[in-house]
Coordinates of C-alpha atoms (C1' of nucleotides) in Angstrom, one line a residue:
Chain A
M1 CA 3.2 -49.0 6.5
Y2 CA 4.0 -52.5 7.4
P3 CA 1.8 -54.8 5.2
R4 CA 0.9 -58.1 6.7
P5 CA 3.4 -60.7 5.7
P6 CA 2.3 -63.6 3.5
R7 CA 1.3 -66.6 5.5
P8 CA 3.7 -69.5 5.4
R9 CA 2.6 -72.5 3.4
T10 CA 0.3 -74.6 5.5
S11 CA -1.1 -77.1 3.0
M12 CA 0.9 -80.3 2.3
P13 CA 1.7 -81.3 -1.3
E14 CA -0.5 -83.9 -2.7
E15 CA 0.4 -87.5 -1.6
T16 CA 2.4 -89.5 -4.1
P17 CA 1.8 -93.2 -4.8
L18 CA 5.1 -93.9 -3.0
E19 CA 3.9 -92.1 0.1
R20 CA 0.5 -93.9 0.0
E21 CA 2.4 -97.2 0.0
R22 CA 4.4 -96.2 3.0
R23 CA 1.4 -94.9 4.8
G24 CA -0.2 -98.3 4.3
K25 CA 2.8 -99.8 6.1
V26 CA 2.3 -97.4 9.0
A27 CA -1.4 -98.4 9.1
R28 CA -0.5 -102.1 9.2
W29 CA 2.0 -101.4 11.9
R30 CA -0.6 -99.7 14.1
A31 CA -3.2 -102.4 13.3
D32 CA -0.8 -104.9 14.8
G33 CA -0.6 -102.8 18.0
R34 CA 3.0 -101.6 17.2
E35 CA 4.0 -98.0 17.5
P36 CA 5.8 -96.7 14.3
Y37 CA 7.0 -93.5 16.2
P38 CA 8.1 -94.7 19.6
W39 CA 9.3 -92.5 22.5
E40 CA 12.8 -93.7 23.2
F41 CA 15.5 -96.1 22.4
P42 CA 17.8 -96.5 25.5
G43 CA 21.2 -98.0 25.5
R44 CA 22.2 -97.1 21.9
V45 CA 25.9 -96.9 20.9
D46 CA 27.1 -95.3 17.7
T47 CA 28.0 -97.4 14.7
A48 CA 31.7 -96.7 15.2
V49 CA 31.6 -98.7 18.4
V50 CA 30.3 -101.8 16.5
R51 CA 32.8 -101.3 13.7
A52 CA 35.6 -101.2 16.3
A53 CA 34.2 -104.3 18.0
C54 CA 34.5 -106.2 14.7
A55 CA 38.3 -105.9 14.7
G56 CA 39.9 -109.3 15.1
L57 CA 37.0 -111.3 13.9
A58 CA 37.6 -113.7 11.0
P59 CA 35.6 -113.1 7.8
G60 CA 32.2 -114.9 8.1
A61 CA 32.5 -115.0 11.9
D62 CA 30.5 -113.3 14.6
D63 CA 30.9 -112.9 18.4
P64 CA 27.6 -113.9 20.1
A65 CA 29.1 -113.2 23.5
R66 CA 28.9 -109.4 22.8
S67 CA 25.8 -107.5 22.1
F68 CA 25.2 -103.9 20.9
R69 CA 22.3 -101.7 20.1
V70 CA 22.5 -99.1 17.3
G71 CA 20.0 -96.7 15.7
G72 CA 20.1 -94.7 12.6
R73 CA 18.7 -94.1 9.1
L74 CA 18.2 -97.1 6.8
R75 CA 19.9 -96.4 3.5
I76 CA 19.8 -99.5 1.3
V77 CA 18.5 -103.1 1.7
R78 CA 20.1 -105.8 -0.4
Q79 CA 17.9 -108.9 -0.3
H80 CA 19.2 -112.4 -1.0
G81 CA 16.2 -114.5 -0.2
R82 CA 16.8 -115.8 3.3
T83 CA 19.6 -113.4 4.0
A84 CA 19.5 -109.6 3.6
F85 CA 22.1 -106.8 4.1
A86 CA 20.9 -103.4 5.2
D87 CA 23.1 -100.3 5.5
L88 CA 22.3 -98.2 8.6
E89 CA 23.8 -94.8 8.9
D90 CA 24.2 -92.6 12.0
L91 CA 26.4 -89.5 12.5
A92 CA 29.4 -91.7 13.1
G93 CA 29.1 -93.4 9.7
P94 CA 27.6 -96.4 8.0
L95 CA 27.2 -99.9 9.4
Q96 CA 26.0 -103.0 7.6
L97 CA 23.3 -105.0 9.3
I98 CA 23.0 -108.7 8.5
L99 CA 19.5 -110.0 8.7
R100 CA 19.0 -113.8 8.5
V101 CA 16.0 -116.0 8.7
D102 CA 18.0 -118.2 11.1
E103 CA 18.4 -115.3 13.6
L104 CA 15.0 -113.5 13.2
G105 CA 12.6 -116.4 12.4
E106 CA 10.8 -116.9 9.2
S107 CA 7.7 -114.7 9.8
A108 CA 9.5 -111.8 11.5
Y109 CA 12.2 -111.8 8.8
R110 CA 9.5 -111.7 6.0
S111 CA 7.5 -109.0 7.7
W112 CA 10.4 -106.7 8.4
L113 CA 11.6 -106.9 4.8
A114 CA 8.1 -106.1 3.7
D115 CA 7.7 -103.1 6.0
L116 CA 11.1 -101.4 5.8
D117 CA 12.0 -98.7 3.3
P118 CA 15.0 -96.6 2.6
G119 CA 14.9 -93.6 4.8
D120 CA 13.3 -95.2 7.8
I121 CA 14.9 -94.6 11.2
L122 CA 15.7 -98.1 12.5
G123 CA 17.1 -99.5 15.7
A124 CA 18.9 -102.9 15.8
D125 CA 20.2 -105.2 18.5
G126 CA 22.8 -107.8 17.7
S127 CA 26.4 -109.0 17.8
P128 CA 29.5 -107.8 16.0
A129 CA 30.2 -109.8 12.9
L130 CA 32.4 -109.7 9.8
S131 CA 30.8 -110.7 6.6
R132 CA 32.5 -113.2 4.4
R133 CA 33.7 -110.3 2.3
G134 CA 35.2 -108.8 5.4
E135 CA 32.6 -105.9 6.0
P136 CA 32.2 -105.0 9.6
S137 CA 28.6 -105.7 10.4
L138 CA 26.0 -106.3 13.1
L139 CA 24.4 -109.7 13.0
V140 CA 20.9 -108.7 14.0
R141 CA 18.8 -110.5 16.6
S142 CA 16.0 -107.9 16.8
L143 CA 14.9 -104.7 15.1
T144 CA 12.9 -101.7 16.3
L145 CA 11.2 -99.2 14.1
L146 CA 12.0 -95.8 15.5
A147 CA 10.4 -93.6 12.8
K148 CA 8.7 -94.5 9.6
A149 CA 9.7 -92.3 6.7
I150 CA 6.7 -91.4 4.6
T151 CA 8.6 -89.5 2.0
P152 CA 11.4 -91.5 0.3
P153 CA 15.0 -90.2 0.4
P154 CA 16.8 -89.1 -2.8
E155 CA 18.4 -91.6 -5.1
K156 CA 20.9 -93.8 -3.3
F157 CA 23.9 -93.2 -5.6
H158 CA 23.6 -89.6 -6.9
G159 CA 21.8 -88.1 -3.9
L160 CA 20.2 -84.8 -4.2
Q161 CA 21.7 -82.8 -7.1
D162 CA 19.2 -80.0 -7.7
V163 CA 20.9 -77.0 -6.1
E164 CA 17.5 -75.3 -5.5
E165 CA 16.1 -78.3 -3.6
R166 CA 19.3 -78.7 -1.6
L167 CA 18.9 -75.1 -0.3
R168 CA 15.1 -75.2 0.2
R169 CA 15.3 -78.5 2.0
R170 CA 18.7 -78.6 3.6
Y171 CA 17.7 -81.5 5.8
V172 CA 17.3 -83.6 2.7
D173 CA 20.7 -82.5 1.5
L174 CA 22.1 -83.4 4.9
L175 CA 20.5 -86.7 5.2
S176 CA 21.6 -87.8 1.8
S177 CA 25.1 -86.5 1.9
E178 CA 27.8 -87.4 4.3
A179 CA 30.0 -84.7 2.8
V180 CA 27.5 -82.0 3.6
R181 CA 27.0 -83.2 7.2
R182 CA 30.8 -83.2 7.6
R183 CA 31.1 -79.7 6.2
F184 CA 28.7 -78.2 8.7
R185 CA 30.2 -80.1 11.5
V186 CA 33.5 -78.6 10.6
R187 CA 32.0 -75.1 10.5
S188 CA 30.7 -75.7 14.1
L189 CA 34.1 -77.0 15.3
L190 CA 35.9 -74.1 13.7
L191 CA 33.6 -71.7 15.5
R192 CA 34.5 -73.5 18.7
A193 CA 38.2 -73.1 17.9
I194 CA 37.7 -69.3 17.3
R195 CA 36.0 -69.0 20.7
E196 CA 38.8 -70.9 22.3
H197 CA 41.3 -68.5 20.8
F198 CA 39.6 -65.4 22.0
D199 CA 38.8 -66.9 25.4
A200 CA 42.4 -68.0 26.0
A201 CA 43.5 -64.4 25.3
G202 CA 41.2 -63.1 28.1
F203 CA 38.4 -61.8 25.9
L204 CA 34.9 -61.8 27.3
E205 CA 32.1 -63.0 25.0
V206 CA 29.2 -60.6 25.2
E207 CA 25.9 -59.9 23.5
T208 CA 24.6 -56.6 22.3
P209 CA 21.2 -55.7 20.8
V210 CA 20.1 -56.8 17.4
L211 CA 17.2 -54.3 17.4
E212 CA 18.4 -50.7 17.3
R213 CA 16.7 -47.4 16.8
V214 CA 19.2 -46.6 14.0
A215 CA 21.5 -49.3 12.7
S216 CA 25.1 -47.9 12.6
G217 CA 28.8 -48.9 12.4
A218 CA 28.8 -49.7 8.7
A219 CA 27.4 -48.6 5.4
A220 CA 24.5 -50.8 4.5
Q221 CA 20.7 -50.8 4.0
P222 CA 19.1 -51.9 7.2
F223 CA 16.0 -54.1 7.6
V224 CA 13.3 -52.1 9.3
T225 CA 10.6 -53.4 11.6
R226 CA 8.5 -52.1 14.5
S227 CA 8.6 -52.3 18.3
N228 CA 5.4 -52.3 20.1
Y229 CA 7.2 -51.5 23.4
L230 CA 9.0 -48.5 21.9
D231 CA 6.0 -47.6 19.7
A232 CA 8.5 -46.8 17.1
E233 CA 10.3 -48.1 14.0
V234 CA 13.5 -50.1 14.8
Q235 CA 16.2 -51.4 12.6
L236 CA 18.1 -54.7 12.6
R237 CA 21.8 -54.1 13.3
I238 CA 24.3 -53.9 10.4
A239 CA 27.4 -54.1 12.7
E240 CA 28.3 -54.7 16.3
E241 CA 31.0 -52.0 16.6
L242 CA 29.5 -49.1 18.5
P243 CA 27.8 -51.0 21.4
L244 CA 31.0 -53.1 21.8
K245 CA 33.2 -50.0 22.1
R246 CA 30.9 -48.6 24.7
L247 CA 31.6 -51.7 26.7
L248 CA 35.4 -50.7 26.7
V249 CA 34.5 -47.3 27.9
G250 CA 32.7 -49.2 30.7
G251 CA 36.0 -51.0 31.5
L252 CA 35.4 -54.5 30.1
E253 CA 38.8 -54.1 28.3
R254 CA 38.6 -57.2 26.0
V255 CA 35.2 -58.2 24.5
Y256 CA 34.0 -60.1 21.5
E257 CA 30.6 -60.9 20.0
I258 CA 29.6 -63.6 17.5
G259 CA 26.2 -63.0 16.1
K260 CA 24.0 -62.3 13.1
V261 CA 24.1 -59.0 11.4
F262 CA 21.6 -58.0 8.7
R263 CA 22.2 -56.0 5.5
N264 CA 19.2 -55.5 3.3
E265 CA 21.0 -56.2 0.0
D266 CA 21.2 -58.8 -2.7
L267 CA 22.4 -62.3 -2.3
D268 CA 25.4 -63.4 -4.4
S269 CA 28.2 -65.9 -4.0
I270 CA 29.9 -63.8 -1.3
H271 CA 27.1 -61.8 0.2
A272 CA 24.1 -63.0 2.2
P273 CA 21.5 -60.6 3.8
E274 CA 22.0 -62.2 7.2
F275 CA 25.4 -63.5 8.1
T276 CA 27.4 -64.3 11.2
E277 CA 29.8 -61.6 12.2
L278 CA 32.5 -61.7 14.8
E279 CA 33.7 -58.4 16.2
A280 CA 36.4 -58.0 18.9
Y281 CA 37.7 -54.9 20.7
W282 CA 40.9 -54.9 22.7
A283 CA 41.9 -52.0 25.0
Y284 CA 45.5 -51.0 25.5
A285 CA 46.5 -52.5 22.2
D286 CA 46.8 -51.3 18.6
Y287 CA 46.3 -52.7 15.1
H288 CA 49.8 -54.2 15.1
D289 CA 48.8 -56.3 18.1
M290 CA 45.6 -57.2 16.4
R291 CA 47.4 -58.4 13.3
R292 CA 49.7 -60.6 15.3
F293 CA 46.6 -62.0 17.1
L294 CA 44.8 -62.6 13.9
E295 CA 47.8 -64.3 12.3
G296 CA 47.9 -66.7 15.3
L297 CA 44.2 -67.4 14.9
Y298 CA 44.6 -68.1 11.2
E299 CA 47.4 -70.5 11.8
R300 CA 45.4 -72.3 14.4
L301 CA 42.3 -72.6 12.1
A302 CA 44.3 -73.8 9.2
A303 CA 45.8 -76.6 11.3
R304 CA 42.4 -77.4 12.7
T305 CA 40.8 -77.5 9.3
V306 CA 43.4 -79.9 7.9
E307 CA 43.1 -82.0 11.0
L308 CA 39.3 -82.3 10.5
L309 CA 39.4 -82.9 6.8
P310 CA 42.8 -84.6 6.2
D311 CA 42.0 -86.3 2.9
D312 CA 40.6 -83.4 0.9
P313 CA 43.3 -81.9 -1.4
E314 CA 41.0 -78.8 -2.1
V315 CA 40.8 -78.1 1.7
A316 CA 44.5 -78.6 2.1
R317 CA 45.2 -76.0 -0.7
A318 CA 42.6 -73.5 0.7
A319 CA 43.6 -73.9 4.3
G320 CA 47.3 -73.8 3.4
R321 CA 46.9 -70.2 2.4
F322 CA 46.3 -69.3 6.1
R323 CA 49.8 -70.2 7.2
P324 CA 52.3 -67.4 7.8
P325 CA 54.1 -65.4 6.5
F326 CA 51.3 -63.4 5.0
A327 CA 51.7 -60.8 2.2
T328 CA 51.3 -57.1 3.0
L329 CA 50.3 -54.3 0.6
D330 CA 50.2 -50.6 1.4
F331 CA 46.9 -49.3 0.2
V332 CA 48.2 -46.1 -1.3
E333 CA 51.5 -47.3 -2.6
S334 CA 50.0 -50.4 -4.3
L335 CA 47.1 -48.3 -5.8
E336 CA 49.6 -45.7 -7.1
A337 CA 51.9 -48.4 -8.5
R338 CA 49.2 -50.5 -10.2
S339 CA 47.2 -47.6 -11.6
G340 CA 50.0 -45.3 -12.5
I341 CA 48.1 -42.4 -10.8
P342 CA 50.5 -40.2 -8.8
D343 CA 49.7 -38.5 -5.5
I344 CA 46.4 -40.3 -4.8
L345 CA 46.0 -38.6 -1.5
G346 CA 46.3 -35.1 -3.0
K347 CA 43.3 -35.6 -5.3
S348 CA 40.1 -33.8 -4.8
R349 CA 36.8 -35.7 -4.7
E350 CA 35.9 -34.5 -8.2
E351 CA 39.3 -35.8 -9.5
L352 CA 38.8 -39.1 -7.8
R353 CA 35.3 -39.4 -9.2
A354 CA 36.7 -38.8 -12.7
L355 CA 39.4 -41.4 -12.1
A356 CA 36.8 -43.9 -10.8
R357 CA 34.6 -43.3 -13.8
A358 CA 37.6 -43.9 -16.1
A359 CA 38.1 -47.2 -14.2
G360 CA 34.6 -48.3 -15.0
S361 CA 32.9 -47.6 -11.7
T362 CA 29.2 -46.6 -11.9
V363 CA 28.7 -45.5 -8.3
P364 CA 26.6 -42.3 -8.0
D365 CA 28.3 -38.9 -8.5
G366 CA 27.4 -37.9 -5.0
S367 CA 29.4 -40.7 -3.4
S368 CA 32.0 -39.9 -0.9
T369 CA 35.7 -39.5 -1.4
G370 CA 36.2 -42.8 0.4
T371 CA 33.8 -44.6 -1.9
F372 CA 35.8 -43.5 -5.0
L373 CA 39.1 -44.5 -3.4
D374 CA 37.5 -47.9 -2.5
K375 CA 36.4 -48.3 -6.2
L376 CA 39.8 -47.5 -7.5
F377 CA 41.5 -50.0 -5.2
E378 CA 38.9 -52.6 -6.2
H379 CA 39.6 -52.0 -9.9
Y380 CA 43.4 -51.7 -9.9
V381 CA 44.6 -53.8 -7.0
E382 CA 42.1 -56.4 -5.8
P383 CA 42.0 -58.6 -8.9
S384 CA 45.8 -59.2 -8.6
I385 CA 45.5 -60.5 -5.0
D386 CA 46.3 -64.2 -5.3
R387 CA 47.0 -65.1 -1.6
V388 CA 45.9 -64.1 1.8
T389 CA 47.1 -60.4 2.0
F390 CA 47.0 -57.7 4.6
V391 CA 46.2 -54.4 3.0
V392 CA 47.3 -51.7 5.3
D393 CA 47.0 -47.9 6.1
F394 CA 43.9 -46.7 4.2
P395 CA 43.2 -43.1 3.3
T396 CA 41.4 -41.3 6.2
A397 CA 38.4 -40.7 4.0
T398 CA 37.6 -44.4 3.7
T399 CA 37.2 -45.0 7.4
P400 CA 35.4 -42.7 9.8
L401 CA 35.9 -44.9 12.9
A402 CA 39.7 -45.4 12.7
K403 CA 42.4 -43.4 14.4
R404 CA 44.7 -41.3 12.2
H405 CA 48.0 -42.9 11.4
R406 CA 50.8 -42.0 13.8
A407 CA 53.3 -41.6 11.0
K408 CA 51.6 -41.5 7.6
P409 CA 49.7 -38.2 7.0
G410 CA 46.2 -38.6 5.4
R411 CA 45.9 -42.2 6.5
V412 CA 44.4 -44.2 9.3
E413 CA 45.8 -47.3 11.1
R414 CA 43.7 -49.9 9.4
F415 CA 44.2 -53.3 7.8
E416 CA 41.9 -55.4 5.7
V417 CA 42.6 -59.0 5.0
F418 CA 41.9 -60.2 1.4
A419 CA 41.7 -63.7 0.1
P420 CA 41.4 -64.2 -3.7
G421 CA 38.0 -63.0 -4.6
M422 CA 36.8 -61.6 -1.3
E423 CA 37.4 -59.4 1.7
L424 CA 37.9 -61.4 4.9
A425 CA 38.5 -59.1 7.8
N426 CA 38.7 -55.4 8.7
A427 CA 40.6 -54.0 11.7
Y428 CA 41.9 -50.8 12.9
T429 CA 43.4 -48.8 15.8
E430 CA 40.1 -47.3 17.0
L431 CA 39.5 -43.6 16.9
T432 CA 39.2 -42.6 20.6
D433 CA 39.2 -38.8 20.4
P434 CA 35.5 -37.7 20.9
D435 CA 36.0 -34.4 19.1
E436 CA 37.7 -35.9 16.1
Q437 CA 35.0 -38.6 16.0
E438 CA 32.4 -35.9 15.9
E439 CA 34.3 -34.1 13.2
R440 CA 34.6 -37.2 11.1
F441 CA 30.9 -38.0 11.3
R442 CA 30.1 -34.5 10.3
S443 CA 32.5 -34.4 7.4
Q444 CA 31.0 -37.7 6.1
L445 CA 27.6 -36.1 6.3
G446 CA 28.9 -32.9 4.8
E447 CA 29.8 -34.7 1.5
R448 CA 26.8 -34.2 -0.7
G449 CA 24.3 -37.0 -0.5
D450 CA 26.5 -39.2 1.6
D451 CA 24.8 -40.9 4.5
R452 CA 27.1 -43.9 4.7
Y453 CA 27.5 -43.7 8.4
A454 CA 24.7 -42.5 10.6
Y455 CA 25.8 -39.8 13.0
D456 CA 25.6 -41.4 16.4
A457 CA 25.6 -38.6 19.0
D458 CA 25.3 -41.0 21.9
F459 CA 28.4 -42.8 20.8
V460 CA 30.4 -39.5 20.7
E461 CA 29.1 -38.8 24.2
A462 CA 30.4 -42.2 25.4
L463 CA 33.8 -41.4 24.0
R464 CA 33.9 -38.3 26.1
Y465 CA 34.0 -40.5 29.2
G466 CA 37.3 -41.8 27.9
L467 CA 38.0 -44.9 25.7
P468 CA 41.5 -46.4 26.3
P469 CA 43.8 -46.8 23.3
T470 CA 42.0 -49.7 21.5
T471 CA 42.1 -51.9 18.5
G472 CA 39.2 -53.7 17.0
I473 CA 38.4 -56.2 14.3
G474 CA 35.4 -57.6 12.5
F475 CA 35.1 -60.6 10.2
G476 CA 32.3 -62.8 8.7
I477 CA 32.4 -66.3 9.9
D478 CA 30.7 -67.6 6.7
R479 CA 33.4 -66.2 4.5
L480 CA 36.1 -67.4 6.7
V481 CA 34.7 -70.9 6.5
M482 CA 34.4 -70.6 2.7
A483 CA 38.1 -69.5 2.5
L484 CA 39.3 -72.3 4.8
L485 CA 37.3 -75.0 3.0
G486 CA 37.7 -73.7 -0.5
L487 CA 34.0 -73.2 -1.0
S488 CA 32.9 -71.0 -4.0
S489 CA 29.5 -70.0 -2.7
I490 CA 28.5 -68.5 0.7
K491 CA 25.3 -70.6 0.5
D492 CA 27.5 -73.7 1.0
A493 CA 28.7 -72.3 4.3
I494 CA 25.2 -71.4 5.6
L495 CA 22.7 -74.1 6.7
F496 CA 19.6 -72.3 5.7
P497 CA 20.4 -69.6 3.1
P498 CA 17.4 -67.4 2.2
V499 CA 15.2 -68.6 -0.7
R500 CA 12.2 -67.0 -2.4
E501 CA 8.7 -68.3 -2.1
R502 CA 8.1 -70.7 -4.9
Chain B
rG1 C1' 18.6 -54.0 -12.3
rG2 C1' 21.1 -56.3 -17.3
rG3 C1' 23.0 -60.8 -20.0
rC4 C1' 23.5 -66.1 -20.6
rC5 C1' 21.8 -71.0 -19.1
rC6 C1' 18.4 -74.4 -16.5
rG7 C1' 13.2 -76.5 -14.7
rU8 C1' 10.7 -83.8 -18.0
rA9 C1' 8.2 -89.8 -12.8
rG10 C1' 9.7 -89.4 -5.5
rC11 C1' 15.3 -89.0 -7.0
rU12 C1' 19.3 -89.0 -11.1
rC13 C1' 19.0 -88.1 -16.2
rA14 C1' 17.8 -88.9 -21.9
rG15 C1' 14.3 -86.8 -25.5
rC16 C1' 14.3 -80.5 -27.5
rC17 C1' 18.7 -78.4 -32.9
rC18 C1' 15.3 -81.2 -37.2
rG19 C1' 7.2 -80.7 -34.1
rG20 C1' 4.2 -86.7 -35.2
rU21 C1' 1.3 -91.8 -29.3
rA22 C1' 6.7 -89.2 -23.1
rG23 C1' 11.9 -93.0 -22.2
rA24 C1' 15.8 -95.2 -19.0
rG25 C1' 18.2 -96.2 -14.2
rC26 C1' 17.3 -95.9 -8.9
rA27 C1' 13.4 -96.0 -5.2
rG28 C1' 8.4 -98.3 -4.6
rG29 C1' 4.8 -103.1 -6.0
rC30 C1' 4.7 -108.6 -7.3
rG31 C1' 7.8 -113.1 -7.9
rG32 C1' 12.9 -115.6 -7.4
rC33 C1' 17.6 -116.1 -4.8
rU34 C1' 21.3 -117.7 2.6
rC35 C1' 27.4 -113.1 2.1
rU36 C1' 25.9 -108.7 -0.7
rU37 C1' 28.4 -103.5 -1.1
rA38 C1' 24.8 -98.6 -6.4
rA39 C1' 23.8 -106.9 -5.2
rC40 C1' 21.5 -109.6 -9.2
rC41 C1' 17.2 -111.8 -12.5
rG42 C1' 11.9 -111.6 -14.3
rC43 C1' 7.0 -109.0 -14.5
rA44 C1' 3.8 -105.0 -13.9
rA45 C1' 3.0 -99.9 -12.5
rG46 C1' 4.4 -94.8 -12.1
rG47 C1' 4.0 -88.0 -15.9
rU48 C1' 0.0 -80.8 -14.9
rC49 C1' 7.2 -82.2 -19.5
rA50 C1' 7.6 -75.3 -13.8
rG51 C1' 2.9 -72.1 -14.9
rG52 C1' 0.2 -69.2 -18.6
rG53 C1' -0.6 -67.7 -23.6
rG54 C1' 0.6 -68.1 -29.0
rU55 C1' 2.0 -70.5 -33.9
rU56 C1' 0.5 -75.3 -36.1
rC57 C1' -3.8 -80.4 -38.5
rG58 C1' -0.5 -81.7 -34.4
rA59 C1' 4.0 -78.6 -29.2
rA60 C1' 8.1 -81.5 -23.8
rU61 C1' 10.2 -79.7 -28.7
rC62 C1' 9.2 -73.3 -32.1
rC63 C1' 7.7 -68.0 -30.2
rC64 C1' 6.0 -64.6 -26.0
rC65 C1' 5.0 -63.7 -20.8
rU66 C1' 5.3 -65.2 -15.6
rC67 C1' 7.5 -68.0 -11.5
rG68 C1' 11.8 -70.4 -9.3
rG69 C1' 17.0 -71.5 -9.6
rG70 C1' 22.4 -71.2 -11.4
rC71 C1' 26.6 -68.4 -13.5
rC72 C1' 28.5 -63.6 -15.0
rC73 C1' 28.0 -58.2 -14.7
rG74 C1' 26.0 -53.9 -11.9
rC75 C1' 24.7 -52.3 -6.8
rC76 C1' 26.2 -53.4 -1.8
rA77 C1' 32.2 -51.2 4.4

RNA sequence: GGGCCCGUAGCUCAGCCCGGUAGAGCAGGCGGCUCUUAACCGCAAGGUCAGGGGUUCGAAUCCCCUCGGGCCCGCCA
């Protein structure tokens, strides 16, 4: 039932001549009693400290009274006989090292230049100096090899261009591209800003199980595995919704979770089989409150993004979309207006199926009413969305976990946020009536062949204890990062996107 | 799942249409140069042309299949 997985690759690729050359250097190093992979390098400062210390020096001058130790990756060596320039790079940026026979001594100078290669991790001690051309530098007094690179880094100017290699070996992509390092650093800092926003509003960050007996809370194919403890099949979660709402029944009032969810479907530019989802549930509030809260978050993230990447016009354009005021579209009104179809809510499932077919949808005949409505919206309205837009008040059939609209019959209180080309967030006033919840689950199941949402009897039972009026939201962090940075592929927002065995 | 495109040295790329001994730059090796910024100059070396099959006197090049990747479409709240 569960075939043994293929073993990960354990054999190394054959050694290249370049690698043989570098191994020879390691061997020489060891033969001299020196350690090419030492244990520590205390007292290091980052390169920005040295660059700052160069301020005020005259071109060609150095300051022997001050001394610094730096460490990082060696990128390029420019040799000029008895002087050489080496570019060292750490997370703070690049720093030029000046190596001189006069400082290092003839034999040390020669042997260092013979043994160093681009890609090596190198430590250096020396004094701040400005080159004659005015480049902030470290005039080196001594060097320490911190890790010999056996495999050479990609070409110094073009870096790693092959998209496949960049994804398979993200570490090479990172080490050869400052822009890639910066992008993932920004993702991390944006995630921190999101946490700050929720924390400041009194939300509690919680964790709920990834392994569930039946994955629920959304419509998606689950990944299936096995638990020895339960002696049963388990599924990886496809949403966080139902466990989080149980926590509000338990009185936690405001909770959020940031974690991976798993949907066993194809990878494309806006879908990944495992992605980072944030879901938040807020008791004693409705979807209007949630919209205001989300707008505040967007405004904060837009500002933070531009602050982190001030010189990128593409980022400025993308992040600029997340400043209020935001557009609003009523689901039913906009669909009726764009399609010319009257009385959408009055249509039967069969009529909607025919309309969806006419609009080019190929979903199965047995799909639910909600699916056909989604397809119609996707066809008639979505392509025209050219800014961050709140689509509001969906037909009840599209959304089994949302509360019916207090004023619009046939609708639920729900909004989805769309950016051009993708859906960004989904929120609603939560359905809290246990009997209605049970009825909605059953009517979904009642539609022929539709198993979009697993019936979760335990969840209905939880609602019977009483869930306060509540609003909830879910959004994918990866897509939000894409939208804020103007990335066109979700793989550019994920450090290690899935790749097939080669 | 369907269509189109791509895979040549460690890296970045020519060569493919129109079949005739596999090229360059970077990196690495050897030599030169005490202020360069992708340093520069000289010399030598480096290849399973993704893999397999076919056509041909001869295939990186033309044809078929497979693998991997990209884009678009379909599927996927």
